[in-house]
Amino acid sequence: MKTRIIYGPILSRRLGRSLGIDVIKNSETKKNCNFDCVYCQLGHVDYKIADPKDVKGAVSAKEVIEGIRSYHRNIDDLDYITFSGTCEPTLNSDLGKMIKGVKDVSKHPVCVITNSSLVDKEDVRTNIAGADMVVATLVSGYEETFKAINRPAEGIELENIITGLQAIMNMEKRPKLGIEVMLVDSTIDFPINCTDKEIGRLIEVLMEINPDEIEILTVSRPPAENYIISVSEKRLKEIASRFDEVFGKERVKLVLKGLKRKRSRMKHENTEEEVYDLILRRPCTFKQISASLGIDEQTLKPIIDKLISAKSIIESEDANDKYYKAS
């Protein structure tokens, strides 16, 4: 099925109603990234892109601007336009031009969601400088834990990531920086990052970075590895309390599962494509798809059935919900 680089909107636990932009469209792989995180909702991939020069199917700034110019006008209640999707957006060297172009044609704030892998590079920091917000991932202050959870491409080191995040905060013109702390637990002997030792080291590193905002969350969709499980809500609240004591409650956001929002007010062009484009980038429950795209359940059910019959999507279950994801 044909996919578009603009997708959603997605009901984000962090950003509200967010319209997504995917800046790499390589059909040979389901995600285009230099990490292979154990918790990734898009699953495991063998090939990790080591360098922006190795990217296949890089989207142009012109494609993004033209897509946003027409698509975002169909949505009445948008909160953010977000660079994310099936790829690490900073791997596209035209990201800075894209951000500027989007802001030229839309009044909505722009966010870049990044795994932080390339923020030590000056050209990458220059590219993201025009965004309103950057949400950057940091899972540990220890190299061993970082590599176990994020499984980065060769040459990516935690020390460089930390230095790069500090450099963002020191830029003369910079976006608001939020650090996403994705916490995981495990059913096997695995270097999880929700222990007291790990949290203590994360706090030390975050004090060095001094971000505008810290987001604490855990796995909410079926992860790439079945031994990875979510951290309990009780433990998340204990960890958030420790962060509150150091950074203040106004800077710490505890992001819990179960966001409730009204259905989107959206004018549809091709409903089946819109449903598939959303599921391709983010596994969703039936109700999440309905609310995100503003499609009533009676209309949505035959679309889901058709996509399953065509083997474009599959069903996946965790302990609590049934999710649909791209096959």
mmCIF file of N, CA and C in Angstrom, residues 126-187:
data_model
loop_
_atom_site.group_PDB
_atom_site.id
_atom_site.type_symbol
_atom_site.label_atom_id
_atom_site.label_comp_id
_atom_site.label_asym_id
_atom_site.label_seq_id
_atom_site.Cartn_x
_atom_site.Cartn_y
_atom_site.Cartn_z
ATOM 1 N N THR A 126 22.504 22.488 14.780
ATOM 2 C CA THR A 126 22.053 23.615 13.952
ATOM 3 C C THR A 126 20.724 23.293 13.280
ATOM 4 N N ASN A 127 20.567 22.061 12.805
ATOM 5 C CA ASN A 127 19.330 21.649 12.146
ATOM 6 C C ASN A 127 18.119 21.719 13.067
ATOM 7 N N ILE A 128 18.291 21.347 14.329
ATOM 8 C CA ILE A 128 17.141 21.311 15.246
ATOM 9 C C ILE A 128 16.917 22.636 15.968
ATOM 10 N N ALA A 129 17.802 23.609 15.751
ATOM 11 C CA ALA A 129 17.726 24.878 16.487
ATOM 12 C C ALA A 129 16.422 25.620 16.242
ATOM 13 N N GLY A 130 15.835 25.457 15.050
ATOM 14 C CA GLY A 130 14.618 26.199 14.724
ATOM 15 C C GLY A 130 13.340 25.580 15.243
ATOM 16 N N ALA A 131 13.414 24.382 15.826
ATOM 17 C CA ALA A 131 12.225 23.741 16.384
ATOM 18 C C ALA A 131 11.788 24.451 17.660
ATOM 19 N N ASP A 132 10.521 24.323 17.984
ATOM 20 C CA ASP A 132 10.033 24.886 19.243
ATOM 21 C C ASP A 132 10.420 24.001 20.416
ATOM 22 N N MET A 133 10.461 22.695 20.148
ATOM 23 C CA MET A 133 10.784 21.745 21.210
ATOM 24 C C MET A 133 11.533 20.555 20.632
ATOM 25 N N VAL A 134 12.463 20.023 21.405
ATOM 26 C CA VAL A 134 13.130 18.765 21.095
ATOM 27 C C VAL A 134 12.918 17.832 22.281
ATOM 28 N N VAL A 135 12.424 16.639 22.007
ATOM 29 C CA VAL A 135 12.307 15.606 23.036
ATOM 30 C C VAL A 135 13.383 14.570 22.735
ATOM 31 N N ALA A 136 14.377 14.478 23.620
ATOM 32 C CA ALA A 136 15.551 13.633 23.397
ATOM 33 C C ALA A 136 15.584 12.504 24.423
ATOM 34 N N THR A 137 15.874 11.312 23.957
ATOM 35 C CA THR A 137 15.887 10.137 24.823
ATOM 36 C C THR A 137 17.203 9.990 25.578
ATOM 37 N N LEU A 138 17.116 9.628 26.848
ATOM 38 C CA LEU A 138 18.280 9.249 27.646
ATOM 39 C C LEU A 138 17.818 8.169 28.620
ATOM 40 N N VAL A 139 18.296 6.937 28.441
ATOM 41 C CA VAL A 139 17.789 5.823 29.256
ATOM 42 C C VAL A 139 18.690 5.472 30.427
ATOM 43 N N SER A 140 19.950 5.925 30.398
ATOM 44 C CA SER A 140 20.869 5.551 31.474
ATOM 45 C C SER A 140 22.070 6.477 31.500
ATOM 46 N N GLY A 141 22.710 6.530 32.656
ATOM 47 C CA GLY A 141 23.969 7.242 32.781
ATOM 48 C C GLY A 141 25.157 6.309 32.711
ATOM 49 N N TYR A 142 24.890 5.035 32.493
ATOM 50 C CA TYR A 142 25.942 4.023 32.382
ATOM 51 C C TYR A 142 26.026 3.505 30.954
ATOM 52 N N GLU A 143 27.246 3.442 30.436
ATOM 53 C CA GLU A 143 27.459 2.991 29.057
ATOM 54 C C GLU A 143 26.911 1.583 28.821
ATOM 55 N N GLU A 144 27.157 0.682 29.747
ATOM 56 C CA GLU A 144 26.733 -0.711 29.572
ATOM 57 C C GLU A 144 25.207 -0.814 29.471
ATOM 58 N N THR A 145 24.507 -0.111 30.334
ATOM 59 C CA THR A 145 23.047 -0.153 30.314
ATOM 60 C C THR A 145 22.502 0.514 29.066
ATOM 61 N N PHE A 146 23.076 1.661 28.707
ATOM 62 C CA PHE A 146 22.686 2.364 27.483
ATOM 63 C C PHE A 146 22.787 1.442 26.276
ATOM 64 N N LYS A 147 23.908 0.742 26.137
ATOM 65 C CA LYS A 147 24.101 -0.121 24.967
ATOM 66 C C LYS A 147 23.194 -1.345 24.995
ATOM 67 N N ALA A 148 22.880 -1.846 26.173
ATOM 68 C CA ALA A 148 21.983 -3.001 26.276
ATOM 69 C C ALA A 148 20.558 -2.639 25.896
ATOM 70 N N ILE A 149 20.102 -1.463 26.298
ATOM 71 C CA ILE A 149 18.709 -1.057 26.054
ATOM 72 C C ILE A 149 18.541 -0.458 24.662
ATOM 73 N N ASN A 150 19.425 0.442 24.261
ATOM 74 C CA ASN A 150 19.278 1.137 22.974
ATOM 75 C C ASN A 150 19.925 0.413 21.794
ATOM 76 N N ARG A 151 20.890 -0.461 22.062
ATOM 77 C CA ARG A 151 21.588 -1.223 21.018
ATOM 78 C C ARG A 151 21.954 -0.323 19.825
ATOM 79 N N PRO A 152 22.836 0.667 20.065
ATOM 80 C CA PRO A 152 23.172 1.645 19.020
ATOM 81 C C PRO A 152 24.078 1.071 17.942
ATOM 82 N N ALA A 153 24.116 1.761 16.804
ATOM 83 C CA ALA A 153 25.066 1.423 15.745
ATOM 84 C C ALA A 153 26.484 1.658 16.270
ATOM 85 N N GLU A 154 27.426 1.001 15.666
ATOM 86 C CA GLU A 154 28.814 1.105 16.085
ATOM 87 C C GLU A 154 29.296 2.562 16.016
ATOM 88 N N GLY A 155 30.005 2.971 17.050
ATOM 89 C CA GLY A 155 30.574 4.315 17.079
ATOM 90 C C GLY A 155 29.780 5.316 17.894
ATOM 91 N N ILE A 156 28.557 4.964 18.296
ATOM 92 C CA ILE A 156 27.735 5.877 19.109
ATOM 93 C C ILE A 156 28.012 5.607 20.580
ATOM 94 N N GLU A 157 28.492 6.627 21.286
ATOM 95 C CA GLU A 157 28.890 6.481 22.681
ATOM 96 C C GLU A 157 28.043 7.387 23.575
ATOM 97 N N LEU A 158 27.732 6.902 24.765
ATOM 98 C CA LEU A 158 26.904 7.657 25.707
ATOM 99 C C LEU A 158 27.555 8.981 26.091
ATOM 100 N N GLU A 159 28.853 8.967 26.294
ATOM 101 C CA GLU A 159 29.557 10.203 26.695
ATOM 102 C C GLU A 159 29.336 11.316 25.669
ATOM 103 N N ASN A 160 29.366 10.973 24.391
ATOM 104 C CA ASN A 160 29.151 11.973 23.344
ATOM 105 C C ASN A 160 27.713 12.486 23.352
ATOM 106 N N ILE A 161 26.761 11.592 23.632
ATOM 107 C CA ILE A 161 25.360 12.009 23.713
ATOM 108 C C ILE A 161 25.171 13.022 24.834
ATOM 109 N N ILE A 162 25.728 12.729 25.986
ATOM 110 C CA ILE A 162 25.593 13.641 27.133
ATOM 111 C C ILE A 162 26.214 14.998 26.816
ATOM 112 N N THR A 163 27.394 14.975 26.201
ATOM 113 C CA THR A 163 28.056 16.220 25.800
ATOM 114 C C THR A 163 27.198 16.996 24.807
ATOM 115 N N GLY A 164 26.592 16.288 23.853
ATOM 116 C CA GLY A 164 25.742 16.931 22.860
ATOM 117 C C GLY A 164 24.501 17.560 23.462
ATOM 118 N N LEU A 165 23.890 16.888 24.431
ATOM 119 C CA LEU A 165 22.709 17.441 25.093
ATOM 120 C C LEU A 165 23.068 18.686 25.904
ATOM 121 N N GLN A 166 24.233 18.665 26.529
ATOM 122 C CA GLN A 166 24.702 19.862 27.230
ATOM 123 C C GLN A 166 24.907 21.011 26.243
ATOM 124 N N ALA A 167 25.428 20.684 25.067
ATOM 125 C CA ALA A 167 25.687 21.714 24.047
ATOM 126 C C ALA A 167 24.393 22.345 23.551
ATOM 127 N N ILE A 168 23.322 21.561 23.459
ATOM 128 C CA ILE A 168 22.017 22.126 23.063
ATOM 129 C C ILE A 168 21.595 23.190 24.067
ATOM 130 N N MET A 169 21.744 22.890 25.346
ATOM 131 C CA MET A 169 21.332 23.845 26.378
ATOM 132 C C MET A 169 22.179 25.116 26.363
ATOM 133 N N ASN A 170 23.369 25.038 25.776
ATOM 134 C CA ASN A 170 24.265 26.202 25.730
ATOM 135 C C ASN A 170 24.163 26.983 24.428
ATOM 136 N N MET A 171 23.289 26.559 23.509
ATOM 137 C CA MET A 171 23.136 27.272 22.245
ATOM 138 C C MET A 171 22.496 28.638 22.464
ATOM 139 N N GLU A 172 22.941 29.615 21.694
ATOM 140 C CA GLU A 172 22.371 30.964 21.810
ATOM 141 C C GLU A 172 20.904 30.969 21.397
ATOM 142 N N LYS A 173 20.599 30.314 20.285
ATOM 143 C CA LYS A 173 19.220 30.144 19.838
ATOM 144 C C LYS A 173 18.926 28.652 19.886
ATOM 145 N N ARG A 174 18.012 28.257 20.730
ATOM 146 C CA ARG A 174 17.782 26.830 20.912
ATOM 147 C C ARG A 174 16.308 26.532 21.152
ATOM 148 N N PRO A 175 15.911 25.292 20.907
ATOM 149 C CA PRO A 175 14.558 24.876 21.246
ATOM 150 C C PRO A 175 14.452 24.548 22.735
ATOM 151 N N LYS A 176 13.241 24.440 23.228
ATOM 152 C CA LYS A 176 13.022 23.897 24.561
ATOM 153 C C LYS A 176 13.459 22.437 24.539
ATOM 154 N N LEU A 177 14.222 22.013 25.531
ATOM 155 C CA LEU A 177 14.732 20.642 25.551
ATOM 156 C C LEU A 177 14.062 19.827 26.645
ATOM 157 N N GLY A 178 13.381 18.764 26.209
ATOM 158 C CA GLY A 178 12.825 17.794 27.136
ATOM 159 C C GLY A 178 13.593 16.493 27.018
ATOM 160 N N ILE A 179 13.941 15.907 28.145
ATOM 161 C CA ILE A 179 14.614 14.612 28.149
ATOM 162 C C ILE A 179 13.597 13.528 28.482
ATOM 163 N N GLU A 180 13.475 12.569 27.580
ATOM 164 C CA GLU A 180 12.589 11.430 27.797
ATOM 165 C C GLU A 180 13.377 10.312 28.467
ATOM 166 N N VAL A 181 12.957 9.939 29.671
ATOM 167 C CA VAL A 181 13.579 8.833 30.395
ATOM 168 C C VAL A 181 12.649 7.627 30.276
ATOM 169 N N MET A 182 12.942 6.759 29.323
ATOM 170 C CA MET A 182 12.132 5.563 29.104
ATOM 171 C C MET A 182 12.627 4.450 30.029
ATOM 172 N N LEU A 183 11.803 4.103 31.010
ATOM 173 C CA LEU A 183 12.188 3.103 31.993
ATOM 174 C C LEU A 183 11.625 1.736 31.617
ATOM 175 N N VAL A 184 12.446 0.704 31.797
ATOM 176 C CA VAL A 184 12.010 -0.651 31.448
ATOM 177 C C VAL A 184 12.300 -1.619 32.585
ATOM 178 N N ASP A 185 11.473 -2.643 32.653
ATOM 179 C CA ASP A 185 11.698 -3.779 33.548
ATOM 180 C C ASP A 185 11.840 -5.009 32.663
ATOM 181 N N SER A 186 12.156 -6.162 33.254
ATOM 182 C CA SER A 186 12.396 -7.348 32.446
ATOM 183 C C SER A 186 11.996 -8.615 33.191
ATOM 184 N N THR A 187 11.652 -9.627 32.424
ATOM 185 C CA THR A 187 11.315 -10.934 32.997
ATOM 186 C C THR A 187 12.537 -11.842 33.061
#
